[in-house]
PDB file of C-alpha atoms in Angstrom:
ATOM      1  CA  UNK A   1     139.331  61.807 110.090  1.00 23.00           C
ATOM      2  CA  UNK A   2     135.933  62.277 111.073  1.00 36.00           C
ATOM      3  CA  UNK A   3     134.828  62.818 114.653  1.00 45.00           C
ATOM      4  CA  UNK A   4     132.105  60.086 114.389  1.00 50.00           C
ATOM      5  CA  UNK A   5     133.826  57.136 114.047  1.00 47.00           C
ATOM      6  CA  UNK A   6     131.875  53.869 115.191  1.00 54.00           C
ATOM      7  CA  UNK A   7     131.889  50.275 115.238  1.00 57.00           C
ATOM      8  CA  UNK A   8     128.351  50.098 113.774  1.00 68.00           C
ATOM      9  CA  UNK A   9     127.515  49.609 109.992  1.00 72.00           C
ATOM     10  CA  UNK A  10     125.000  52.383 109.056  1.00 81.00           C
ATOM     11  CA  UNK A  11     122.737  51.915 106.044  1.00 85.00           C
ATOM     12  CA  UNK A  12     123.908  54.938 104.844  1.00 87.00           C
ATOM     13  CA  UNK A  13     127.755  55.197 104.489  1.00 87.00           C
ATOM     14  CA  UNK A  14     129.967  57.679 102.849  1.00 92.00           C
ATOM     15  CA  UNK A  15     133.777  58.341 102.952  1.00 93.00           C
ATOM     16  CA  UNK A  16     134.868  61.409 105.117  1.00 93.00           C
ATOM     17  CA  UNK A  17     135.711  62.963 101.625  1.00 96.00           C
ATOM     18  CA  UNK A  18     132.125  62.385 100.361  1.00 96.00           C
ATOM     19  CA  UNK A  19     130.583  63.890 103.313  1.00 96.00           C
ATOM     20  CA  UNK A  20     132.643  67.066 103.123  1.00 96.00           C
ATOM     21  CA  UNK A  21     131.594  67.285  99.177  1.00 97.00           C
ATOM     22  CA  UNK A  22     128.028  66.895 100.061  1.00 96.00           C
ATOM     23  CA  UNK A  23     127.864  68.904 103.347  1.00 97.00           C
ATOM     24  CA  UNK A  24     128.810  72.761 103.965  1.00 97.00           C
ATOM     25  CA  UNK A  25     131.735  73.469 106.209  1.00 97.00           C
ATOM     26  CA  UNK A  26     129.289  74.240 109.043  1.00 97.00           C
ATOM     27  CA  UNK A  27     127.026  71.286 108.431  1.00 97.00           C
ATOM     28  CA  UNK A  28     130.158  68.790 108.362  1.00 97.00           C
ATOM     29  CA  UNK A  29     131.509  70.613 111.788  1.00 97.00           C
ATOM     30  CA  UNK A  30     127.914  69.624 113.481  1.00 97.00           C
ATOM     31  CA  UNK A  31     126.718  66.743 111.767  1.00 97.00           C
ATOM     32  CA  UNK A  32     130.302  64.654 111.177  1.00 97.00           C
ATOM     33  CA  UNK A  33     132.319  66.279 114.078  1.00 96.00           C
ATOM     34  CA  UNK A  34     129.522  66.435 116.665  1.00 94.00           C
ATOM     35  CA  UNK A  35     129.771  70.338 116.894  1.00 94.00           C
ATOM     36  CA  UNK A  36     126.936  72.646 118.325  1.00 94.00           C
ATOM     37  CA  UNK A  37     125.701  75.564 116.441  1.00 95.00           C
ATOM     38  CA  UNK A  38     125.067  78.654 118.394  1.00 95.00           C
ATOM     39  CA  UNK A  39     121.890  78.990 120.348  1.00 95.00           C
ATOM     40  CA  UNK A  40     118.983  81.053 118.927  1.00 95.00           C
ATOM     41  CA  UNK A  41     120.477  81.236 115.457  1.00 93.00           C
ATOM     42  CA  UNK A  42     119.082  77.995 113.785  1.00 95.00           C
ATOM     43  CA  UNK A  43     116.494  78.206 111.116  1.00 95.00           C
ATOM     44  CA  UNK A  44     114.052  75.599 112.808  1.00 96.00           C
ATOM     45  CA  UNK A  45     114.416  77.349 116.287  1.00 93.00           C
ATOM     46  CA  UNK A  46     111.049  79.219 116.092  1.00 92.00           C
ATOM     47  CA  UNK A  47     109.525  77.225 113.247  1.00 93.00           C
ATOM     48  CA  UNK A  48     105.696  76.315 113.547  1.00 94.00           C
ATOM     49  CA  UNK A  49     105.436  74.583 110.278  1.00 96.00           C
ATOM     50  CA  UNK A  50     103.758  71.138 110.129  1.00 97.00           C
ATOM     51  CA  UNK A  51     105.627  68.723 108.604  1.00 97.00           C
ATOM     52  CA  UNK A  52     108.545  65.928 109.379  1.00 98.00           C
ATOM     53  CA  UNK A  53     112.114  66.962 110.337  1.00 98.00           C
ATOM     54  CA  UNK A  54     114.783  64.809 108.286  1.00 98.00           C
ATOM     55  CA  UNK A  55     118.254  64.490 108.892  1.00 98.00           C
ATOM     56  CA  UNK A  56     120.282  66.849 106.517  1.00 97.00           C
ATOM     57  CA  UNK A  57     122.905  64.584 105.627  1.00 97.00           C
ATOM     58  CA  UNK A  58     120.953  61.543 104.558  1.00 96.00           C
ATOM     59  CA  UNK A  59     117.427  62.405 104.566  1.00 96.00           C
ATOM     60  CA  UNK A  60     116.127  59.755 107.034  1.00 96.00           C
ATOM     61  CA  UNK A  61     112.795  61.155 108.631  1.00 97.00           C
ATOM     62  CA  UNK A  62     113.706  61.742 112.415  1.00 98.00           C
ATOM     63  CA  UNK A  63     110.865  64.043 114.166  1.00 97.00           C
ATOM     64  CA  UNK A  64     107.532  65.175 113.441  1.00 97.00           C
ATOM     65  CA  UNK A  65     106.290  68.532 113.815  1.00 97.00           C
ATOM     66  CA  UNK A  66     103.491  67.518 116.408  1.00 96.00           C
ATOM     67  CA  UNK A  67     106.331  66.619 118.685  1.00 96.00           C
ATOM     68  CA  UNK A  68     108.155  69.927 118.567  1.00 96.00           C
ATOM     69  CA  UNK A  69     107.666  72.435 121.477  1.00 93.00           C
ATOM     70  CA  UNK A  70     109.164  75.809 122.707  1.00 89.00           C
ATOM     71  CA  UNK A  71     111.637  74.996 125.426  1.00 87.00           C
ATOM     72  CA  UNK A  72     113.469  78.410 125.308  1.00 86.00           C
ATOM     73  CA  UNK A  73     116.843  76.719 125.247  1.00 88.00           C
ATOM     74  CA  UNK A  74     117.726  78.088 121.596  1.00 91.00           C
ATOM     75  CA  UNK A  75     117.606  75.025 119.630  1.00 95.00           C
ATOM     76  CA  UNK A  76     114.655  73.050 118.222  1.00 96.00           C
ATOM     77  CA  UNK A  77     113.285  70.633 120.892  1.00 95.00           C
ATOM     78  CA  UNK A  78     111.103  67.570 120.383  1.00 96.00           C
ATOM     79  CA  UNK A  79     109.573  65.432 123.072  1.00 95.00           C
ATOM     80  CA  UNK A  80     110.094  62.006 120.869  1.00 95.00           C
ATOM     81  CA  UNK A  81     111.544  60.844 117.857  1.00 97.00           C
ATOM     82  CA  UNK A  82     109.326  59.724 114.669  1.00 94.00           C
ATOM     83  CA  UNK A  83     110.231  56.316 115.381  1.00 88.00           C
ATOM     84  CA  UNK A  84     112.062  54.264 118.269  1.00 82.00           C
ATOM     85  CA  UNK A  85     114.486  53.115 115.745  1.00 91.00           C
ATOM     86  CA  UNK A  86     115.057  56.353 113.704  1.00 95.00           C
ATOM     87  CA  UNK A  87     117.795  57.746 116.320  1.00 96.00           C
ATOM     88  CA  UNK A  88     120.233  56.281 118.530  1.00 95.00           C
ATOM     89  CA  UNK A  89     121.653  57.230 121.907  1.00 94.00           C
ATOM     90  CA  UNK A  90     125.445  57.386 122.939  1.00 91.00           C
ATOM     91  CA  UNK A  91     127.010  58.434 126.139  1.00 89.00           C
ATOM     92  CA  UNK A  92     128.569  62.019 125.994  1.00 86.00           C
ATOM     93  CA  UNK A  93     131.267  62.675 128.520  1.00 84.00           C
ATOM     94  CA  UNK A  94     132.782  65.700 126.648  1.00 80.00           C
ATOM     95  CA  UNK A  95     131.693  68.206 129.262  1.00 78.00           C
ATOM     96  CA  UNK A  96     133.357  67.586 132.382  1.00 77.00           C
ATOM     97  CA  UNK A  97     130.924  66.561 135.455  1.00 76.00           C
ATOM     98  CA  UNK A  98     128.045  66.869 133.038  1.00 80.00           C
ATOM     99  CA  UNK A  99     127.439  63.639 131.446  1.00 83.00           C
ATOM    100  CA  UNK A 100     124.846  63.651 128.530  1.00 88.00           C
ATOM    101  CA  UNK A 101     122.946  61.474 126.238  1.00 93.00           C
ATOM    102  CA  UNK A 102     124.034  62.317 122.312  1.00 95.00           C
ATOM    103  CA  UNK A 103     121.564  61.754 119.923  1.00 96.00           C
ATOM    104  CA  UNK A 104     122.461  60.383 116.183  1.00 96.00           C
ATOM    105  CA  UNK A 105     120.740  59.402 113.027  1.00 96.00           C
ATOM    106  CA  UNK A 106     120.482  55.699 113.015  1.00 95.00           C
ATOM    107  CA  UNK A 107     120.530  55.695 109.050  1.00 95.00           C
ATOM    108  CA  UNK A 108     123.921  57.498 108.851  1.00 96.00           C
ATOM    109  CA  UNK A 109     125.350  58.117 112.269  1.00 95.00           C
ATOM    110  CA  UNK A 110     125.161  61.869 112.195  1.00 97.00           C
ATOM    111  CA  UNK A 111     125.349  64.071 115.149  1.00 97.00           C
ATOM    112  CA  UNK A 112     121.901  65.700 115.866  1.00 98.00           C
ATOM    113  CA  UNK A 113     121.902  66.896 119.334  1.00 96.00           C
ATOM    114  CA  UNK A 114     121.262  65.631 122.678  1.00 95.00           C
ATOM    115  CA  UNK A 115     118.441  64.264 124.931  1.00 94.00           C
ATOM    116  CA  UNK A 116     117.638  65.173 128.409  1.00 91.00           C
ATOM    117  CA  UNK A 117     114.984  63.707 130.923  1.00 88.00           C
ATOM    118  CA  UNK A 118     113.414  64.528 133.999  1.00 77.00           C
ATOM    119  CA  UNK A 119     114.268  68.208 133.957  1.00 68.00           C
ATOM    120  CA  UNK A 120     110.639  68.930 134.479  1.00 74.00           C
ATOM    121  CA  UNK A 121     109.569  69.270 130.816  1.00 73.00           C
ATOM    122  CA  UNK A 122     105.713  69.385 130.493  1.00 79.00           C
ATOM    123  CA  UNK A 123     105.669  66.978 127.653  1.00 86.00           C
ATOM    124  CA  UNK A 124     104.074  63.495 127.382  1.00 89.00           C
ATOM    125  CA  UNK A 125     107.683  61.971 127.616  1.00 91.00           C
ATOM    126  CA  UNK A 126     109.492  64.115 130.302  1.00 89.00           C
ATOM    127  CA  UNK A 127     111.979  64.584 127.638  1.00 92.00           C
ATOM    128  CA  UNK A 128     113.665  67.223 125.431  1.00 93.00           C
ATOM    129  CA  UNK A 129     115.514  66.097 122.397  1.00 95.00           C
ATOM    130  CA  UNK A 130     117.570  69.406 121.818  1.00 96.00           C
ATOM    131  CA  UNK A 131     118.562  69.145 118.049  1.00 97.00           C
ATOM    132  CA  UNK A 132     120.489  71.410 116.073  1.00 97.00           C
ATOM    133  CA  UNK A 133     118.661  73.246 113.327  1.00 97.00           C
ATOM    134  CA  UNK A 134     121.528  72.514 110.888  1.00 97.00           C
ATOM    135  CA  UNK A 135     121.459  68.932 111.406  1.00 98.00           C
ATOM    136  CA  UNK A 136     117.669  69.170 110.045  1.00 98.00           C
ATOM    137  CA  UNK A 137     115.776  69.521 106.872  1.00 97.00           C
ATOM    138  CA  UNK A 138     111.937  70.215 107.137  1.00 98.00           C
ATOM    139  CA  UNK A 139     109.630  68.418 104.855  1.00 97.00           C
ATOM    140  CA  UNK A 140     106.415  70.504 104.922  1.00 96.00           C
ATOM    141  CA  UNK A 141     103.181  68.591 105.068  1.00 95.00           C
ATOM    142  CA  UNK A 142     101.408  68.477 101.782  1.00 84.00           C
TER     143      UNK A 142
END
């Protein structure tokens, strides 16, 4: 059974078997079981290409490259989603003593990463969306 069960009805729905058939084992572990890729190994950690980042599971557009910044955390960081309704937020208490806010794709419910606020980020929103590269696909501009 998938680790991302929800009462919410997402526009993009697939059975667990369908997700396993369309995603690599590593993609499935992060996107459908809320795993995390190792820091500094993701394909988009240092990418500066202009374009739109989409959900690797369903293709929904999530972040613009203009909001990506180098936070030196080991994962691609953005200061805002493409649209307010493109992602959803869930309380994550999986780390004892350190509650976090999980970020999921609003179209399919796939795990993307976490968002952190008020930690001194020099961004227009004072937020850092710390997103797994393996959760994203870059659609270059033009």
